[in-house]
PDB file of C-alpha atoms in Angstrom:
ATOM      1  CA  MET A  11      74.299 105.561  -0.432  1.00 49.00           C
ATOM      2  CA  ASN A  12      70.903 106.848   0.077  1.00 51.00           C
ATOM      3  CA  PRO A  13      69.786 106.113   3.614  1.00 54.00           C
ATOM      4  CA  SER A  14      66.347 105.099   2.371  1.00 54.00           C
ATOM      5  CA  SER A  15      67.685 102.609  -0.234  1.00 61.00           C
ATOM      6  CA  PRO A  16      67.923  98.988   0.894  1.00 69.00           C
ATOM      7  CA  ARG A  17      71.232  97.658   1.930  1.00 73.00           C
ATOM      8  CA  PRO A  18      72.720  95.261  -0.817  1.00 75.00           C
ATOM      9  CA  GLU A  19      72.803  91.627  -0.128  1.00 85.00           C
ATOM     10  CA  ALA A  20      76.245  90.592   1.043  1.00 94.00           C
ATOM     11  CA  ARG A  21      77.316  87.452  -0.690  1.00 96.00           C
ATOM     12  CA  ALA A  22      80.760  85.865  -0.256  1.00 97.00           C
ATOM     13  CA  LEU A  23      82.830  85.584  -3.435  1.00 98.00           C
ATOM     14  CA  VAL A  24      85.258  82.717  -3.462  1.00 98.00           C
ATOM     15  CA  CYS A  25      87.226  81.613  -6.491  1.00 98.00           C
ATOM     16  CA  GLU A  26      89.730  79.014  -7.333  1.00 98.00           C
ATOM     17  CA  THR A  27      89.477  79.004 -11.161  1.00 98.00           C
ATOM     18  CA  ARG A  28      89.597  81.555 -13.887  1.00 98.00           C
ATOM     19  CA  GLU A  29      85.836  80.988 -14.534  1.00 98.00           C
ATOM     20  CA  GLN A  30      85.054  81.672 -10.886  1.00 98.00           C
ATOM     21  CA  ALA A  31      87.153  84.751 -10.802  1.00 98.00           C
ATOM     22  CA  LEU A  32      85.457  86.010 -13.996  1.00 98.00           C
ATOM     23  CA  ALA A  33      82.004  85.357 -12.543  1.00 98.00           C
ATOM     24  CA  ALA A  34      82.955  87.197  -9.296  1.00 98.00           C
ATOM     25  CA  ALA A  35      84.421  90.154 -11.388  1.00 98.00           C
ATOM     26  CA  LEU A  36      81.228  90.318 -13.478  1.00 98.00           C
ATOM     27  CA  ASP A  37      79.070  90.409 -10.266  1.00 98.00           C
ATOM     28  CA  LEU A  38      81.093  93.289  -8.967  1.00 98.00           C
ATOM     29  CA  LEU A  39      81.138  95.272 -12.229  1.00 98.00           C
ATOM     30  CA  GLY A  40      77.438  94.711 -12.707  1.00 97.00           C
ATOM     31  CA  ALA A  41      76.740  96.167  -9.296  1.00 96.00           C
ATOM     32  CA  ALA A  42      79.022  99.181  -9.767  1.00 96.00           C
ATOM     33  CA  ARG A  43      77.091 102.402  -9.887  1.00 95.00           C
ATOM     34  CA  ARG A  44      79.668 104.726 -11.401  1.00 96.00           C
ATOM     35  CA  GLU A  45      83.115 103.567 -10.425  1.00 98.00           C
ATOM     36  CA  ALA A  46      85.561 100.682 -10.528  1.00 99.00           C
ATOM     37  CA  ARG A  47      89.074 100.465  -9.300  1.00 99.00           C
ATOM     38  CA  ILE A  48      91.385  97.665 -10.425  1.00 99.00           C
ATOM     39  CA  TYR A  49      94.873  96.800  -9.129  1.00 99.00           C
ATOM     40  CA  THR A  50      96.638  94.440 -11.463  1.00 98.00           C
ATOM     41  CA  ARG A  51     100.177  93.385 -12.362  1.00 96.00           C
ATOM     42  CA  ASP A  52      99.493  92.907 -16.065  1.00 95.00           C
ATOM     43  CA  LEU A  53      95.874  93.536 -16.861  1.00 96.00           C
ATOM     44  CA  ASP A  54      95.042  89.981 -15.881  1.00 95.00           C
ATOM     45  CA  PRO A  55      94.957  88.196 -19.214  1.00 94.00           C
ATOM     46  CA  GLY A  56      92.079  85.701 -19.232  1.00 93.00           C
ATOM     47  CA  LEU A  57      90.059  87.846 -16.901  1.00 97.00           C
ATOM     48  CA  LEU A  58      90.064  91.497 -17.821  1.00 97.00           C
ATOM     49  CA  ASP A  59      90.405  90.707 -21.492  1.00 94.00           C
ATOM     50  CA  ALA A  60      87.461  88.233 -21.427  1.00 97.00           C
ATOM     51  CA  GLU A  61      84.706  89.376 -23.799  1.00 97.00           C
ATOM     52  CA  ALA A  62      82.170  89.474 -20.865  1.00 98.00           C
ATOM     53  CA  CYS A  63      84.399  91.514 -18.670  1.00 98.00           C
ATOM     54  CA  VAL A  64      85.216  94.033 -21.389  1.00 98.00           C
ATOM     55  CA  GLU A  65      81.555  94.391 -22.128  1.00 98.00           C
ATOM     56  CA  ALA A  66      80.755  94.864 -18.392  1.00 98.00           C
ATOM     57  CA  LEU A  67      83.395  97.613 -18.247  1.00 98.00           C
ATOM     58  CA  ARG A  68      82.089  99.257 -21.415  1.00 98.00           C
ATOM     59  CA  ARG A  69      78.535  99.317 -19.871  1.00 97.00           C
ATOM     60  CA  LEU A  70      79.918 100.902 -16.730  1.00 98.00           C
ATOM     61  CA  ALA A  71      81.913 103.396 -18.842  1.00 97.00           C
ATOM     62  CA  ILE A  72      78.905 104.638 -20.831  1.00 95.00           C
ATOM     63  CA  SER A  73      76.364 104.360 -17.964  1.00 94.00           C
ATOM     64  CA  GLY A  74      76.347 108.228 -17.495  1.00 86.00           C
ATOM     65  CA  ARG A  75      78.014 111.242 -16.249  1.00 85.00           C
ATOM     66  CA  GLY A  76      80.813 110.662 -13.685  1.00 92.00           C
ATOM     67  CA  ALA A  77      81.628 107.149 -14.755  1.00 97.00           C
ATOM     68  CA  SER A  78      85.277 106.157 -13.807  1.00 98.00           C
ATOM     69  CA  VAL A  79      87.426 103.146 -14.230  1.00 98.00           C
ATOM     70  CA  ARG A  80      90.824 103.627 -12.600  1.00 99.00           C
ATOM     71  CA  ILE A  81      93.429 100.936 -13.194  1.00 98.00           C
ATOM     72  CA  LEU A  82      96.832 100.547 -11.517  1.00 98.00           C
ATOM     73  CA  VAL A  83      98.895  98.249 -13.634  1.00 97.00           C
ATOM     74  CA  HIS A  84     102.494  97.267 -12.935  1.00 96.00           C
ATOM     75  CA  ASP A  85     103.434  96.422 -16.600  1.00 93.00           C
ATOM     76  CA  LEU A  86     101.299  97.346 -19.528  1.00 92.00           C
ATOM     77  CA  ARG A  87     103.684  95.964 -22.179  1.00 90.00           C
ATOM     78  CA  PRO A  88     102.575  92.351 -22.213  1.00 91.00           C
ATOM     79  CA  ALA A  89      98.990  93.419 -22.597  1.00 93.00           C
ATOM     80  CA  GLN A  90      99.888  95.694 -25.559  1.00 89.00           C
ATOM     81  CA  GLN A  91     101.987  92.970 -27.205  1.00 88.00           C
ATOM     82  CA  ASP A  92      99.190  90.375 -26.806  1.00 90.00           C
ATOM     83  CA  GLY A  93      96.423  92.666 -28.120  1.00 89.00           C
ATOM     84  CA  HIS A  94      94.542  92.844 -24.836  1.00 94.00           C
ATOM     85  CA  ARG A  95      90.746  93.622 -25.552  1.00 95.00           C
ATOM     86  CA  LEU A  96      90.514  96.269 -22.790  1.00 96.00           C
ATOM     87  CA  LEU A  97      93.048  98.663 -24.347  1.00 95.00           C
ATOM     88  CA  PRO A  98      91.078  99.740 -27.445  1.00 94.00           C
ATOM     89  CA  LEU A  99      88.088 100.465 -25.133  1.00 95.00           C
ATOM     90  CA  ALA A 100      90.404 102.491 -22.801  1.00 94.00           C
ATOM     91  CA  GLN A 101      91.704 104.373 -25.768  1.00 92.00           C
ATOM     92  CA  ARG A 102      88.159 105.147 -27.097  1.00 92.00           C
ATOM     93  CA  LEU A 103      86.999 106.430 -23.670  1.00 94.00           C
ATOM     94  CA  PRO A 104      90.016 108.236 -22.218  1.00 92.00           C
ATOM     95  CA  SER A 105      87.790 110.471 -20.024  1.00 92.00           C
ATOM     96  CA  VAL A 106      86.507 107.316 -18.204  1.00 96.00           C
ATOM     97  CA  PHE A 107      89.510 105.039 -18.179  1.00 96.00           C
ATOM     98  CA  GLN A 108      92.581 106.095 -16.403  1.00 97.00           C
ATOM     99  CA  LEU A 109      95.575 103.801 -16.266  1.00 97.00           C
ATOM    100  CA  ARG A 110      98.549 104.426 -13.966  1.00 98.00           C
ATOM    101  CA  SER A 111     101.700 102.489 -13.187  1.00 97.00           C
ATOM    102  CA  PRO A 112     103.262 102.392  -9.636  1.00 98.00           C
ATOM    103  CA  LEU A 113     106.738 103.899  -9.404  1.00 96.00           C
ATOM    104  CA  GLU A 114     107.832 103.158  -5.775  1.00 96.00           C
ATOM    105  CA  PRO A 115     109.684  99.833  -5.270  1.00 95.00           C
ATOM    106  CA  GLY A 116     107.367  98.898  -2.381  1.00 94.00           C
ATOM    107  CA  ASP A 117     104.291  99.530  -4.523  1.00 96.00           C
ATOM    108  CA  ARG A 118     105.814  97.548  -7.402  1.00 95.00           C
ATOM    109  CA  ASP A 119     106.465  94.561  -5.021  1.00 95.00           C
ATOM    110  CA  TYR A 120     102.787  94.276  -4.167  1.00 97.00           C
ATOM    111  CA  ALA A 121     101.925  90.724  -5.054  1.00 96.00           C
ATOM    112  CA  SER A 122      98.128  90.931  -4.917  1.00 98.00           C
ATOM    113  CA  ALA A 123      95.401  91.959  -7.421  1.00 98.00           C
ATOM    114  CA  PHE A 124      92.067  93.337  -6.518  1.00 99.00           C
ATOM    115  CA  LEU A 125      88.855  94.797  -8.077  1.00 99.00           C
ATOM    116  CA  LEU A 126      86.653  97.260  -6.157  1.00 99.00           C
ATOM    117  CA  ASN A 127      83.317  98.728  -7.091  1.00 98.00           C
ATOM    118  CA  ASP A 128      81.653 101.744  -5.465  1.00 97.00           C
ATOM    119  CA  ALA A 129      78.843  99.648  -3.976  1.00 96.00           C
ATOM    120  CA  GLY A 130      80.910  98.182  -1.274  1.00 97.00           C
ATOM    121  CA  GLY A 131      82.141  95.101  -3.135  1.00 98.00           C
ATOM    122  CA  TYR A 132      85.565  93.719  -3.575  1.00 99.00           C
ATOM    123  CA  LEU A 133      87.477  90.759  -4.906  1.00 99.00           C
ATOM    124  CA  CYS A 134      91.085  90.159  -3.837  1.00 99.00           C
ATOM    125  CA  ARG A 135      93.516  87.571  -5.254  1.00 98.00           C
ATOM    126  CA  THR A 136      96.398  87.356  -2.709  1.00 96.00           C
ATOM    127  CA  LEU A 137      98.732  86.287  -5.483  1.00 97.00           C
ATOM    128  CA  ALA A 138      98.043  88.048  -8.726  1.00 96.00           C
ATOM    129  CA  SER A 139      99.535  85.209 -10.658  1.00 95.00           C
ATOM    130  CA  ARG A 140      96.868  82.814  -9.438  1.00 97.00           C
ATOM    131  CA  TRP A 141      93.066  82.714  -9.696  1.00 97.00           C
ATOM    132  CA  GLU A 142      92.371  81.933  -6.058  1.00 98.00           C
ATOM    133  CA  GLY A 143      90.772  84.758  -4.278  1.00 98.00           C
ATOM    134  CA  GLU A 144      87.966  85.939  -2.092  1.00 98.00           C
ATOM    135  CA  GLY A 145      85.727  88.972  -1.613  1.00 98.00           C
ATOM    136  CA  SER A 146      82.178  90.019  -1.090  1.00 98.00           C
ATOM    137  CA  THR A 147      79.418  91.740  -2.980  1.00 98.00           C
ATOM    138  CA  TYR A 148      78.966  93.989   0.026  1.00 98.00           C
ATOM    139  CA  ALA A 149      81.609  94.511   2.683  1.00 98.00           C
ATOM    140  CA  PRO A 150      82.081  98.322   2.838  1.00 97.00           C
ATOM    141  CA  GLY A 151      84.665  98.201   5.635  1.00 97.00           C
ATOM    142  CA  ARG A 152      86.993  95.790   3.873  1.00 98.00           C
ATOM    143  CA  GLN A 153      86.347  97.506   0.518  1.00 98.00           C
ATOM    144  CA  ALA A 154      87.261 100.842   2.071  1.00 98.00           C
ATOM    145  CA  GLN A 155      90.644  99.427   3.270  1.00 98.00           C
ATOM    146  CA  PHE A 156      91.453  98.276  -0.309  1.00 99.00           C
ATOM    147  CA  ALA A 157      90.249 101.674  -1.617  1.00 99.00           C
ATOM    148  CA  ALA A 158      92.470 103.586   0.817  1.00 99.00           C
ATOM    149  CA  TYR A 159      95.469 101.537  -0.289  1.00 98.00           C
ATOM    150  CA  PHE A 160      94.586 102.034  -3.941  1.00 99.00           C
ATOM    151  CA  ASP A 161      94.210 105.746  -3.610  1.00 99.00           C
ATOM    152  CA  GLN A 162      97.621 106.025  -1.801  1.00 98.00           C
ATOM    153  CA  VAL A 163      99.362 104.105  -4.557  1.00 99.00           C
ATOM    154  CA  TRP A 164      97.424 106.026  -7.284  1.00 99.00           C
ATOM    155  CA  GLU A 165      98.841 109.315  -5.949  1.00 98.00           C
ATOM    156  CA  ARG A 166     102.351 107.900  -6.103  1.00 97.00           C
ATOM    157  CA  SER A 167     101.942 106.507  -9.606  1.00 98.00           C
ATOM    158  CA  ALA A 168     102.569 107.827 -13.133  1.00 97.00           C
ATOM    159  CA  PRO A 169     100.094 107.847 -16.016  1.00 95.00           C
ATOM    160  CA  CYS A 170     100.645 105.023 -18.524  1.00 92.00           C
ATOM    161  CA  THR A 171     101.981 107.060 -21.404  1.00 82.00           C
ATOM    162  CA  GLU A 172     102.089 103.902 -23.507  1.00 72.00           C
ATOM    163  CA  LEU A 173      98.378 104.452 -24.392  1.00 69.00           C
ATOM    164  CA  ARG A 174      99.205 107.759 -25.917  1.00 60.00           C
ATOM    165  CA  LEU A 175     101.881 106.218 -28.061  1.00 42.00           C
ATOM    166  CA  LEU A 176      99.153 103.968 -29.473  1.00 45.00           C
ATOM    167  CA  GLY A 177      97.260 106.852 -30.854  1.00 45.00           C
ATOM    168  CA  LEU A 178      95.466 108.666 -28.035  1.00 43.00           C
TER     169      LEU A 178
END
């Protein structure tokens, strides 16, 4: 961050419903400068395939040079079978969207889901199967903890070749 630019406003993000989780995700994606990282079990149907979320990810993806959306997904098959809206976008923009799947049993047992932006924001749902979660629009310390974990798992994960089978 540029030292002369003002510090973003830190606002708590608390969600108990899909609508609140979607609003929080849209806040974070809208504030992202160039990068988003998403850790999910199944591409979070009802959240990441919501039209507004796909549009926010599209805007980030085409925002300029260096845009990156990295997604760790445990199981891509349900999303493929259900026609998840994010997959065609990821296929059209493979230089921006990278999807990997964790291989290690400990990584695959991780029960949470989270979304990070590169502006210090995060949203974590402790149980990925539920909408309840919390985060902040600006908590760089906590965001960095999630980012470090994400990066460790990313390095131990394999690219999702299923996307290539669909025509990449």
